[in-house]
mmCIF file of C-alpha atoms in Angstrom:
data_model
loop_
_atom_site.group_PDB
_atom_site.id
_atom_site.type_symbol
_atom_site.label_atom_id
_atom_site.label_comp_id
_atom_site.label_asym_id
_atom_site.label_seq_id
_atom_site.Cartn_x
_atom_site.Cartn_y
_atom_site.Cartn_z
ATOM 1 C CA UNK A 154 130.098 96.883 94.761
ATOM 2 C CA UNK A 155 127.649 94.273 95.596
ATOM 3 C CA UNK A 156 124.245 96.242 94.932
ATOM 4 C CA UNK A 157 122.117 93.944 96.920
ATOM 5 C CA UNK A 158 124.058 94.908 100.043
ATOM 6 C CA UNK A 159 123.081 98.494 99.836
ATOM 7 C CA UNK A 160 119.440 98.890 101.765
ATOM 8 C CA UNK A 161 116.606 99.884 99.752
ATOM 9 C CA UNK A 162 116.246 102.768 102.035
ATOM 10 C CA UNK A 163 119.484 104.083 101.324
ATOM 11 C CA UNK A 164 119.091 103.680 97.623
ATOM 12 C CA UNK A 165 115.591 105.342 97.896
ATOM 13 C CA UNK A 166 117.384 108.573 99.142
ATOM 14 C CA UNK A 167 120.074 108.545 96.400
ATOM 15 C CA UNK A 168 117.940 110.266 93.742
ATOM 16 C CA UNK A 169 117.116 113.029 96.334
ATOM 17 C CA UNK A 170 120.822 113.570 97.078
ATOM 18 C CA UNK A 171 121.454 113.473 93.222
ATOM 19 C CA UNK A 172 118.917 116.360 92.525
ATOM 20 C CA UNK A 173 120.175 118.438 95.503
ATOM 21 C CA UNK A 174 123.782 117.960 93.786
ATOM 22 C CA UNK A 175 122.384 118.948 90.567
ATOM 23 C CA UNK A 176 121.038 122.200 91.962
ATOM 24 C CA UNK A 177 124.145 122.972 93.568
ATOM 25 C CA UNK A 178 126.090 122.756 90.601
ATOM 26 C CA UNK A 179 123.650 124.804 88.926
ATOM 27 C CA UNK A 180 124.030 127.515 91.423
ATOM 28 C CA UNK A 181 127.982 127.199 90.533
ATOM 29 C CA UNK A 182 129.080 125.481 93.860
ATOM 30 C CA UNK A 183 132.105 123.134 93.643
ATOM 31 C CA UNK A 184 132.093 121.856 96.956
ATOM 32 C CA UNK A 185 129.310 121.166 99.593
ATOM 33 C CA UNK A 186 129.219 120.148 102.937
ATOM 34 C CA UNK A 187 126.995 117.221 104.561
ATOM 35 C CA UNK A 188 125.576 120.072 106.867
ATOM 36 C CA UNK A 189 124.446 122.034 103.664
ATOM 37 C CA UNK A 190 122.865 119.292 102.221
ATOM 38 C CA UNK A 191 121.072 118.310 105.422
ATOM 39 C CA UNK A 192 119.846 121.943 105.303
ATOM 40 C CA UNK A 193 118.609 121.401 101.769
ATOM 41 C CA UNK A 194 117.118 118.036 102.153
ATOM 42 C CA UNK A 195 115.901 117.684 105.931
ATOM 43 C CA UNK A 196 117.790 114.531 106.116
ATOM 44 C CA UNK A 197 120.483 114.565 109.135
ATOM 45 C CA UNK A 198 124.133 115.329 108.213
ATOM 46 C CA UNK A 199 125.267 111.867 110.078
ATOM 47 C CA UNK A 200 122.594 110.137 107.853
ATOM 48 C CA UNK A 201 123.812 111.760 104.807
ATOM 49 C CA UNK A 202 127.577 110.904 105.340
ATOM 50 C CA UNK A 203 126.763 107.251 106.430
ATOM 51 C CA UNK A 204 124.492 106.890 103.255
ATOM 52 C CA UNK A 205 127.143 108.418 100.915
ATOM 53 C CA UNK A 206 130.306 106.551 102.405
ATOM 54 C CA UNK A 207 128.607 103.310 101.276
ATOM 55 C CA UNK A 208 129.494 104.384 97.847
ATOM 56 C CA UNK A 209 133.301 105.410 98.205
ATOM 57 C CA UNK A 210 135.408 108.221 99.809
ATOM 58 C CA UNK A 211 134.016 111.292 98.326
ATOM 59 C CA UNK A 212 134.140 113.696 101.354
ATOM 60 C CA UNK A 213 137.301 115.538 102.308
ATOM 61 C CA UNK A 214 137.648 116.171 105.819
ATOM 62 C CA UNK A 215 136.518 119.979 105.998
ATOM 63 C CA UNK A 216 136.163 120.773 102.465
ATOM 64 C CA UNK A 217 133.094 118.698 101.734
ATOM 65 C CA UNK A 218 132.075 116.933 99.077
ATOM 66 C CA UNK A 219 133.115 117.673 95.399
ATOM 67 C CA UNK A 220 129.735 118.390 93.854
ATOM 68 C CA UNK A 221 130.519 117.543 90.235
ATOM 69 C CA UNK A 222 132.345 114.152 91.021
ATOM 70 C CA UNK A 223 129.811 112.988 93.515
ATOM 71 C CA UNK A 224 126.900 113.576 91.303
ATOM 72 C CA UNK A 225 128.638 111.820 88.762
ATOM 73 C CA UNK A 226 128.962 108.958 90.972
ATOM 74 C CA UNK A 227 125.738 108.806 91.899
ATOM 75 C CA UNK A 228 124.238 108.976 88.079
ATOM 76 C CA UNK A 229 126.443 106.038 87.539
ATOM 77 C CA UNK A 230 125.239 104.113 90.488
ATOM 78 C CA UNK A 231 121.588 104.980 89.809
ATOM 79 C CA UNK A 232 122.426 104.117 86.038
ATOM 80 C CA UNK A 233 121.067 107.675 85.080
ATOM 81 C CA UNK A 234 124.462 108.535 83.318
ATOM 82 C CA UNK A 235 122.619 107.595 80.169
ATOM 83 C CA UNK A 236 119.101 108.080 78.688
ATOM 84 C CA UNK A 237 116.347 105.554 79.163
ATOM 85 C CA UNK A 238 113.500 105.052 76.803
ATOM 86 C CA UNK A 239 110.140 104.896 78.591
ATOM 87 C CA UNK A 240 106.875 103.813 77.151
ATOM 88 C CA UNK A 241 103.788 105.700 77.928
ATOM 89 C CA UNK A 242 100.383 104.185 78.183
ATOM 90 C CA UNK A 243 97.384 106.377 78.558
ATOM 91 C CA UNK A 244 97.230 109.715 76.865
ATOM 92 C CA UNK A 245 94.510 111.842 78.757
ATOM 93 C CA UNK A 246 95.279 114.854 80.458
ATOM 94 C CA UNK A 247 98.266 113.708 82.391
ATOM 95 C CA UNK A 248 99.535 111.313 79.741
ATOM 96 C CA UNK A 249 99.760 114.780 77.557
ATOM 97 C CA UNK A 250 101.357 116.418 80.532
ATOM 98 C CA UNK A 251 103.990 113.786 80.942
ATOM 99 C CA UNK A 252 104.641 113.465 77.094
ATOM 100 C CA UNK A 253 105.590 117.505 77.158
ATOM 101 C CA UNK A 254 107.209 117.694 80.227
ATOM 102 C CA UNK A 255 110.849 118.832 79.791
ATOM 103 C CA UNK A 256 112.294 117.624 83.084
ATOM 104 C CA UNK A 257 113.127 114.217 81.952
ATOM 105 C CA UNK A 258 115.635 114.072 79.573
ATOM 106 C CA UNK A 259 118.484 115.861 81.534
ATOM 107 C CA UNK A 260 118.005 113.550 84.257
ATOM 108 C CA UNK A 261 117.954 110.118 82.474
ATOM 109 C CA UNK A 262 114.753 109.345 80.650
ATOM 110 C CA UNK A 263 113.204 109.941 77.379
ATOM 111 C CA UNK A 264 109.257 108.925 76.867
ATOM 112 C CA UNK A 265 110.200 107.133 73.319
ATOM 113 C CA UNK A 266 106.713 105.573 72.554
ATOM 114 C CA UNK A 267 103.040 106.703 73.775
ATOM 115 C CA UNK A 268 100.031 104.257 73.343
ATOM 116 C CA UNK A 269 96.178 104.394 74.010
ATOM 117 C CA UNK A 270 93.345 102.371 73.067
ATOM 118 C CA UNK A 271 90.947 105.428 72.272
ATOM 119 C CA UNK A 272 90.661 105.389 68.441
ATOM 120 C CA UNK A 273 90.173 109.117 68.696
ATOM 121 C CA UNK A 274 93.498 109.579 70.214
ATOM 122 C CA UNK A 275 95.582 107.016 68.044
ATOM 123 C CA UNK A 276 97.497 108.901 65.463
ATOM 124 C CA UNK A 277 97.362 112.211 67.310
ATOM 125 C CA UNK A 278 100.165 114.279 68.818
ATOM 126 C CA UNK A 279 101.466 114.068 72.267
ATOM 127 C CA UNK A 280 104.283 116.260 72.828
ATOM 128 C CA UNK A 281 106.552 115.273 70.133
ATOM 129 C CA UNK A 282 105.240 111.988 69.896
ATOM 130 C CA UNK A 283 102.183 110.416 67.748
ATOM 131 C CA UNK A 284 99.952 108.288 69.687
ATOM 132 C CA UNK A 285 100.043 104.607 68.757
ATOM 133 C CA UNK A 286 97.405 101.776 68.947
ATOM 134 C CA UNK A 287 97.709 99.888 72.276
ATOM 135 C CA UNK A 288 97.325 96.593 70.239
ATOM 136 C CA UNK A 289 100.867 97.143 68.996
ATOM 137 C CA UNK A 290 102.415 97.718 72.136
ATOM 138 C CA UNK A 291 103.973 94.272 72.745
ATOM 139 C CA UNK A 292 105.511 93.999 69.483
ATOM 140 C CA UNK A 293 106.906 97.733 69.690
ATOM 141 C CA UNK A 294 108.273 97.745 73.164
ATOM 142 C CA UNK A 295 109.765 94.186 72.591
ATOM 143 C CA UNK A 296 111.520 95.245 69.373
ATOM 144 C CA UNK A 297 112.769 98.483 70.992
ATOM 145 C CA UNK A 298 113.906 96.729 74.068
ATOM 146 C CA UNK A 299 112.380 99.331 76.428
ATOM 147 C CA UNK A 300 112.336 98.397 79.682
ATOM 148 C CA UNK A 301 110.505 101.156 81.516
ATOM 149 C CA UNK A 302 106.836 101.880 81.545
ATOM 150 C CA UNK A 303 104.612 104.700 82.884
ATOM 151 C CA UNK A 304 101.025 104.003 83.499
ATOM 152 C CA UNK A 305 98.520 107.122 83.208
ATOM 153 C CA UNK A 306 95.452 105.616 82.427
ATOM 154 C CA UNK A 307 92.153 105.012 84.611
ATOM 155 C CA UNK A 308 92.443 102.802 87.412
ATOM 156 C CA UNK A 309 90.173 100.368 85.816
ATOM 157 C CA UNK A 310 92.423 99.719 82.916
ATOM 158 C CA UNK A 311 95.841 99.673 84.814
ATOM 159 C CA UNK A 312 96.241 96.133 85.762
ATOM 160 C CA UNK A 313 95.568 95.368 82.298
ATOM 161 C CA UNK A 314 98.170 97.488 80.857
ATOM 162 C CA UNK A 315 100.527 96.627 83.515
ATOM 163 C CA UNK A 316 100.453 92.714 82.290
ATOM 164 C CA UNK A 317 101.055 93.756 78.357
ATOM 165 C CA UNK A 318 103.973 95.990 79.971
ATOM 166 C CA UNK A 319 105.341 92.980 81.644
ATOM 167 C CA UNK A 320 104.724 90.565 78.664
ATOM 168 C CA UNK A 321 106.788 92.904 76.500
ATOM 169 C CA UNK A 322 109.686 92.603 78.902
ATOM 170 C CA UNK A 323 109.353 96.036 80.859
ATOM 171 C CA UNK A 324 111.100 95.726 84.384
ATOM 172 C CA UNK A 325 110.162 98.951 86.103
ATOM 173 C CA UNK A 326 106.615 100.657 86.032
ATOM 174 C CA UNK A 327 105.599 104.221 87.428
ATOM 175 C CA UNK A 328 102.058 103.908 88.104
ATOM 176 C CA UNK A 329 99.947 106.872 88.274
ATOM 177 C CA UNK A 330 96.698 104.955 88.477
ATOM 178 C CA UNK A 331 95.069 105.151 91.729
ATOM 179 C CA UNK A 332 95.374 101.129 92.160
ATOM 180 C CA UNK A 333 97.848 98.471 93.481
ATOM 181 C CA UNK A 334 99.532 96.531 90.747
ATOM 182 C CA UNK A 335 100.349 92.845 90.865
ATOM 183 C CA UNK A 336 103.287 92.052 89.082
ATOM 184 C CA UNK A 337 105.865 89.322 88.997
ATOM 185 C CA UNK A 338 108.851 89.359 91.687
ATOM 186 C CA UNK A 339 111.423 90.984 88.873
ATOM 187 C CA UNK A 340 109.324 93.672 88.172
ATOM 188 C CA UNK A 341 109.451 97.251 90.175
ATOM 189 C CA UNK A 342 106.628 99.472 90.610
ATOM 190 C CA UNK A 343 106.570 102.836 92.052
ATOM 191 C CA UNK A 344 103.181 104.666 92.656
ATOM 192 C CA UNK A 345 102.204 108.354 91.938
ATOM 193 C CA UNK A 346 98.861 108.694 93.320
ATOM 194 C CA UNK A 347 98.518 112.142 94.328
ATOM 195 C CA UNK A 348 95.607 111.323 96.983
ATOM 196 C CA UNK A 349 97.850 109.131 98.879
ATOM 197 C CA UNK A 350 100.426 111.872 99.854
ATOM 198 C CA UNK A 351 97.536 114.225 100.554
ATOM 199 C CA UNK A 352 95.697 111.880 103.090
ATOM 200 C CA UNK A 353 98.921 111.579 104.492
ATOM 201 C CA UNK A 354 98.839 115.101 105.452
ATOM 202 C CA UNK A 355 95.534 115.628 106.438
ATOM 203 C CA UNK A 356 96.129 112.952 109.028
ATOM 204 C CA UNK A 357 98.020 115.504 110.979
ATOM 205 C CA UNK A 358 95.896 118.679 110.120
ATOM 206 C CA UNK B 954 93.614 108.252 120.739
ATOM 207 C CA UNK B 955 96.687 110.216 120.923
ATOM 208 C CA UNK B 956 97.808 111.106 117.324
ATOM 209 C CA UNK B 957 101.506 111.293 118.052
ATOM 210 C CA UNK B 958 101.670 107.766 119.263
ATOM 211 C CA UNK B 959 100.790 106.321 116.016
ATOM 212 C CA UNK B 960 104.356 106.039 114.119
ATOM 213 C CA UNK B 961 104.613 107.934 111.004
ATOM 214 C CA UNK B 962 105.329 105.022 108.996
ATOM 215 C CA UNK B 963 102.049 103.340 110.155
ATOM 216 C CA UNK B 964 100.255 106.617 109.188
ATOM 217 C CA UNK B 965 101.861 106.546 105.649
ATOM 218 C CA UNK B 966 100.439 103.061 105.013
ATOM 219 C CA UNK B 967 96.629 103.948 106.165
ATOM 220 C CA UNK B 968 95.968 105.872 102.723
ATOM 221 C CA UNK B 969 97.075 102.683 100.884
ATOM 222 C CA UNK B 970 94.765 100.344 103.056
ATOM 223 C CA UNK B 971 91.880 102.979 102.355
ATOM 224 C CA UNK B 972 92.331 102.614 98.945
ATOM 225 C CA UNK B 973 92.310 98.838 98.971
ATOM 226 C CA UNK B 974 89.214 98.866 101.103
ATOM 227 C CA UNK B 975 87.411 101.158 98.704
ATOM 228 C CA UNK B 976 88.083 98.912 95.819
ATOM 229 C CA UNK B 977 86.907 96.108 97.451
ATOM 230 C CA UNK B 978 83.658 97.939 98.593
ATOM 231 C CA UNK B 979 83.437 98.616 94.712
ATOM 232 C CA UNK B 980 83.632 94.975 93.955
ATOM 233 C CA UNK B 981 80.845 94.279 96.372
ATOM 234 C CA UNK B 982 82.893 92.580 99.186
ATOM 235 C CA UNK B 983 81.484 93.219 102.762
ATOM 236 C CA UNK B 984 84.413 91.162 104.602
ATOM 237 C CA UNK B 985 88.251 90.875 103.790
ATOM 238 C CA UNK B 986 91.088 89.092 105.405
ATOM 239 C CA UNK B 987 94.387 90.419 106.291
ATOM 240 C CA UNK B 988 95.561 87.912 103.756
ATOM 241 C CA UNK B 989 93.790 88.991 101.113
ATOM 242 C CA UNK B 990 94.621 92.659 101.721
ATOM 243 C CA UNK B 991 98.338 91.506 101.793
ATOM 244 C CA UNK B 992 97.967 89.814 98.313
ATOM 245 C CA UNK B 993 96.536 93.051 96.892
ATOM 246 C CA UNK B 994 99.272 95.192 98.600
ATOM 247 C CA UNK B 995 102.507 93.419 98.963
ATOM 248 C CA UNK B 996 102.344 94.263 102.892
ATOM 249 C CA UNK B 997 102.372 91.060 104.900
ATOM 250 C CA UNK B 998 99.201 89.979 106.463
ATOM 251 C CA UNK B 999 100.992 90.227 110.249
ATOM 252 C CA UNK B 1000 101.878 93.995 109.140
ATOM 253 C CA UNK B 1001 98.435 94.788 108.416
ATOM 254 C CA UNK B 1002 97.039 93.300 111.550
ATOM 255 C CA UNK B 1003 99.339 95.129 113.587
ATOM 256 C CA UNK B 1004 98.946 98.515 111.853
ATOM 257 C CA UNK B 1005 95.031 98.319 112.111
ATOM 258 C CA UNK B 1006 94.943 96.996 115.503
ATOM 259 C CA UNK B 1007 96.377 100.371 116.474
ATOM 260 C CA UNK B 1008 93.071 101.904 115.571
ATOM 261 C CA UNK B 1009 90.810 99.490 117.526
ATOM 262 C CA UNK B 1010 89.155 96.024 117.107
ATOM 263 C CA UNK B 1011 87.952 95.882 113.525
ATOM 264 C CA UNK B 1012 89.146 92.342 112.716
ATOM 265 C CA UNK B 1013 86.828 89.380 113.849
ATOM 266 C CA UNK B 1014 88.785 86.088 114.193
ATOM 267 C CA UNK B 1015 88.097 83.836 111.166
ATOM 268 C CA UNK B 1016 85.689 86.443 109.277
ATOM 269 C CA UNK B 1017 88.150 89.159 108.489
ATOM 270 C CA UNK B 1018 87.836 92.860 108.375
ATOM 271 C CA UNK B 1019 83.967 94.562 107.871
ATOM 272 C CA UNK B 1020 85.221 96.495 104.556
ATOM 273 C CA UNK B 1021 82.415 99.259 104.837
ATOM 274 C CA UNK B 1022 82.914 100.030 108.725
ATOM 275 C CA UNK B 1023 86.900 99.845 108.521
ATOM 276 C CA UNK B 1024 86.892 102.135 105.443
ATOM 277 C CA UNK B 1025 85.075 104.680 107.369
ATOM 278 C CA UNK B 1026 87.158 104.415 110.347
ATOM 279 C CA UNK B 1027 90.385 104.938 108.492
ATOM 280 C CA UNK B 1028 88.672 107.985 106.404
ATOM 281 C CA UNK B 1029 87.859 109.409 109.960
ATOM 282 C CA UNK B 1030 91.417 108.936 111.044
ATOM 283 C CA UNK B 1031 92.829 110.409 108.150
ATOM 284 C CA UNK B 1032 90.089 113.263 108.406
ATOM 285 C CA UNK B 1033 89.038 112.406 104.769
ATOM 286 C CA UNK B 1034 85.333 111.915 106.068
ATOM 287 C CA UNK B 1035 85.053 115.755 104.612
ATOM 288 C CA UNK B 1036 86.127 117.250 101.658
ATOM 289 C CA UNK B 1037 89.365 119.637 102.002
ATOM 290 C CA UNK B 1038 89.627 122.621 99.714
ATOM 291 C CA UNK B 1039 92.880 122.894 97.810
ATOM 292 C CA UNK B 1040 94.644 125.854 96.099
ATOM 293 C CA UNK B 1041 96.585 124.862 93.113
ATOM 294 C CA UNK B 1042 99.263 127.076 91.839
ATOM 295 C CA UNK B 1043 100.811 126.607 88.370
ATOM 296 C CA UNK B 1044 98.398 125.918 85.346
ATOM 297 C CA UNK B 1045 100.626 124.597 83.039
ATOM 298 C CA UNK B 1046 100.089 120.921 81.513
ATOM 299 C CA UNK B 1047 100.553 119.508 84.692
ATOM 300 C CA UNK B 1048 98.288 122.056 86.366
ATOM 301 C CA UNK B 1049 95.360 121.721 83.923
ATOM 302 C CA UNK B 1050 95.750 117.864 84.497
ATOM 303 C CA UNK B 1051 95.336 118.050 88.342
ATOM 304 C CA UNK B 1052 92.663 120.713 87.774
ATOM 305 C CA UNK B 1053 90.580 118.290 85.411
ATOM 306 C CA UNK B 1054 91.483 115.231 87.628
ATOM 307 C CA UNK B 1055 88.261 113.740 88.693
ATOM 308 C CA UNK B 1056 89.797 111.377 91.451
ATOM 309 C CA UNK B 1057 90.134 113.929 93.998
ATOM 310 C CA UNK B 1058 86.622 114.691 95.239
ATOM 311 C CA UNK B 1059 85.300 111.477 96.184
ATOM 312 C CA UNK B 1060 88.874 110.504 98.291
ATOM 313 C CA UNK B 1061 88.583 114.026 100.352
ATOM 314 C CA UNK B 1062 89.632 116.791 98.045
ATOM 315 C CA UNK B 1063 88.571 119.397 95.744
ATOM 316 C CA UNK B 1064 90.672 121.949 93.980
ATOM 317 C CA UNK B 1065 88.812 125.177 94.830
ATOM 318 C CA UNK B 1066 91.282 127.849 93.534
ATOM 319 C CA UNK B 1067 93.923 127.931 90.916
ATOM 320 C CA UNK B 1068 96.604 130.499 90.501
ATOM 321 C CA UNK B 1069 99.318 131.473 88.011
ATOM 322 C CA UNK B 1070 101.492 134.653 87.291
ATOM 323 C CA UNK B 1071 101.528 134.571 83.664
ATOM 324 C CA UNK B 1072 98.860 137.243 82.333
ATOM 325 C CA UNK B 1073 98.213 135.169 79.396
ATOM 326 C CA UNK B 1074 96.682 132.701 81.780
ATOM 327 C CA UNK B 1075 95.184 134.582 84.285
ATOM 328 C CA UNK B 1076 91.299 134.714 83.503
ATOM 329 C CA UNK B 1077 91.140 131.449 81.428
ATOM 330 C CA UNK B 1078 89.675 128.265 82.401
ATOM 331 C CA UNK B 1079 91.167 125.432 84.154
ATOM 332 C CA UNK B 1080 88.901 122.549 84.729
ATOM 333 C CA UNK B 1081 85.761 124.185 86.254
ATOM 334 C CA UNK B 1082 87.748 126.951 87.734
ATOM 335 C CA UNK B 1083 88.988 130.448 86.311
ATOM 336 C CA UNK B 1084 92.723 130.999 86.832
ATOM 337 C CA UNK B 1085 93.426 133.787 89.066
ATOM 338 C CA UNK B 1086 96.350 136.317 89.628
ATOM 339 C CA UNK B 1087 98.892 134.936 91.907
ATOM 340 C CA UNK B 1088 99.243 138.296 93.537
ATOM 341 C CA UNK B 1089 95.916 137.896 94.809
ATOM 342 C CA UNK B 1090 96.589 134.514 96.426
ATOM 343 C CA UNK B 1091 97.336 135.578 99.880
ATOM 344 C CA UNK B 1092 94.133 137.210 100.575
ATOM 345 C CA UNK B 1093 92.147 134.641 98.790
ATOM 346 C CA UNK B 1094 93.543 131.709 100.485
ATOM 347 C CA UNK B 1095 93.435 133.377 103.781
ATOM 348 C CA UNK B 1096 89.892 134.501 103.580
ATOM 349 C CA UNK B 1097 88.826 130.845 102.241
ATOM 350 C CA UNK B 1098 90.890 129.401 105.212
ATOM 351 C CA UNK B 1099 92.441 126.883 102.781
ATOM 352 C CA UNK B 1100 94.887 124.710 104.453
ATOM 353 C CA UNK B 1101 96.405 122.434 101.604
ATOM 354 C CA UNK B 1102 98.283 123.793 98.570
ATOM 355 C CA UNK B 1103 99.765 121.845 95.364
ATOM 356 C CA UNK B 1104 102.740 123.404 93.705
ATOM 357 C CA UNK B 1105 102.737 122.629 89.934
ATOM 358 C CA UNK B 1106 105.317 125.161 88.885
ATOM 359 C CA UNK B 1107 108.692 125.265 87.674
ATOM 360 C CA UNK B 1108 111.265 124.344 90.017
ATOM 361 C CA UNK B 1109 112.842 128.001 90.160
ATOM 362 C CA UNK B 1110 109.312 129.330 91.308
ATOM 363 C CA UNK B 1111 108.248 126.687 93.692
ATOM 364 C CA UNK B 1112 110.091 128.117 97.015
ATOM 365 C CA UNK B 1113 108.571 131.506 96.620
ATOM 366 C CA UNK B 1114 105.450 129.878 95.993
ATOM 367 C CA UNK B 1115 105.522 127.891 98.960
ATOM 368 C CA UNK B 1116 106.658 130.880 101.066
ATOM 369 C CA UNK B 1117 103.499 132.451 99.636
ATOM 370 C CA UNK B 1118 101.268 129.504 100.822
ATOM 371 C CA UNK B 1119 102.701 129.282 103.991
ATOM 372 C CA UNK B 1120 102.318 133.118 104.449
ATOM 373 C CA UNK B 1121 98.380 132.237 103.783
ATOM 374 C CA UNK B 1122 98.064 129.969 106.286
ATOM 375 C CA UNK B 1123 98.593 126.843 104.355
ATOM 376 C CA UNK B 1124 99.981 123.645 106.383
ATOM 377 C CA UNK B 1125 100.437 120.916 103.849
ATOM 378 C CA UNK B 1126 101.830 121.169 100.446
ATOM 379 C CA UNK B 1127 101.880 118.830 97.535
ATOM 380 C CA UNK B 1128 105.055 119.557 95.610
ATOM 381 C CA UNK B 1129 105.330 118.661 92.209
ATOM 382 C CA UNK B 1130 108.190 120.723 91.197
ATOM 383 C CA UNK B 1131 111.503 119.002 91.270
ATOM 384 C CA UNK B 1132 113.163 120.785 94.308
ATOM 385 C CA UNK B 1133 113.160 120.303 98.010
ATOM 386 C CA UNK B 1134 111.401 123.211 99.634
ATOM 387 C CA UNK B 1135 112.112 124.748 103.275
ATOM 388 C CA UNK B 1136 109.276 125.507 105.339
ATOM 389 C CA UNK B 1137 108.289 126.172 109.121
ATOM 390 C CA UNK B 1138 108.158 122.893 111.274
ATOM 391 C CA UNK B 1139 104.483 123.269 111.279
ATOM 392 C CA UNK B 1140 104.085 122.747 107.629
ATOM 393 C CA UNK B 1141 104.057 119.362 105.967
ATOM 394 C CA UNK B 1142 105.424 118.701 102.480
ATOM 395 C CA UNK B 1143 105.057 115.716 100.345
ATOM 396 C CA UNK B 1144 106.741 115.373 96.910
ATOM 397 C CA UNK B 1145 105.709 114.138 93.530
ATOM 398 C CA UNK B 1146 108.807 114.424 91.463
ATOM 399 C CA UNK B 1147 108.369 111.589 88.984
ATOM 400 C CA UNK B 1148 111.979 111.321 88.138
ATOM 401 C CA UNK B 1149 112.785 110.428 91.846
ATOM 402 C CA UNK B 1150 110.744 106.868 91.696
ATOM 403 C CA UNK B 1151 112.377 106.150 88.102
ATOM 404 C CA UNK B 1152 115.843 106.878 89.373
ATOM 405 C CA UNK B 1153 115.053 104.565 92.250
ATOM 406 C CA UNK B 1154 113.952 101.700 89.944
ATOM 407 C CA UNK B 1155 117.070 102.022 87.282
ATOM 408 C CA UNK B 1156 119.460 101.320 90.268
ATOM 409 C CA UNK B 1157 118.188 97.703 89.966
ATOM 410 C CA UNK B 1158 117.675 97.549 86.083
#
């Protein structure tokens, strides 16, 4: 399959399908119909069938999708059938919450290193990690070959941190800081500023 | 202006424009061109001009947008020219980080109450708040007329909490729990499961 042929909007729904399939699996379901997935996700059944048909023939007429096999296939396509090491930068309240969050590992991610520039934080514990000095970030991340970074610093520091991550070879950044990042074309950024979705809802209130 | 005539995809970009304008304002800029906004946001200048034209004639040929006036207008449209009270449910690591987060108030939101069901947490401090017993949520939220909720509980509790929030009159839910919520049509939900954007990026790595 040529990855570039799958529209990004379809790719962006795949993790949502995978999460729903993993929940279905936990509930003990072996098959699930596009209709039932639709009710669980608020995406139309036709859209689900169309999206998933791009990845092969998983659905059987009248029987629905085989939950485990389809989840395996999506994990392979999303490349989360392995566990990615992630570097966390910024160990304030949010950074601590991320370092201690138990929901990453079984979904393909592990925070492997945490950095801060505050001397009071360097050397302290964050989850199972010891916070490291940001001045050592480039070398440590390069040596470990880490490709994914999470930025949980204040907005004022985020662009500089992004530059450091890019320099160290990171190709995917999850940015919690409330600021747009400028990065080279071969680096992807996703944003998790909580105010943005809140403001998207107040428009309609 | 008829709100229902503005496509949701345009509405979803407005908070991003507002955030960029607020940063420009902090930098002391009084005018900003669609081209410069484009470079800051990775949205095309033509798209920005088209989106913003739906809300009135703010741009002047050759001079760009007046930063303060356009930010004011967007705040009015998004209804964040006031501060909304928000109820937080779930005061684990993430809930604590949210309760202590300083970035809400000047962008239209204030966590006004925090609830948990764990007796060890009820009565303790979270940011400036005292954690309250979830069994009192419906009455407290109804009395205060709060319309926005944040769910920071484990996935297994999130749907039940969403039901309680809806029952109490909440119309907008920001859900951090990694699970899709089923709510009535007049309630909006936005999701902030960090694994979803991470998996969207690993597809391309």
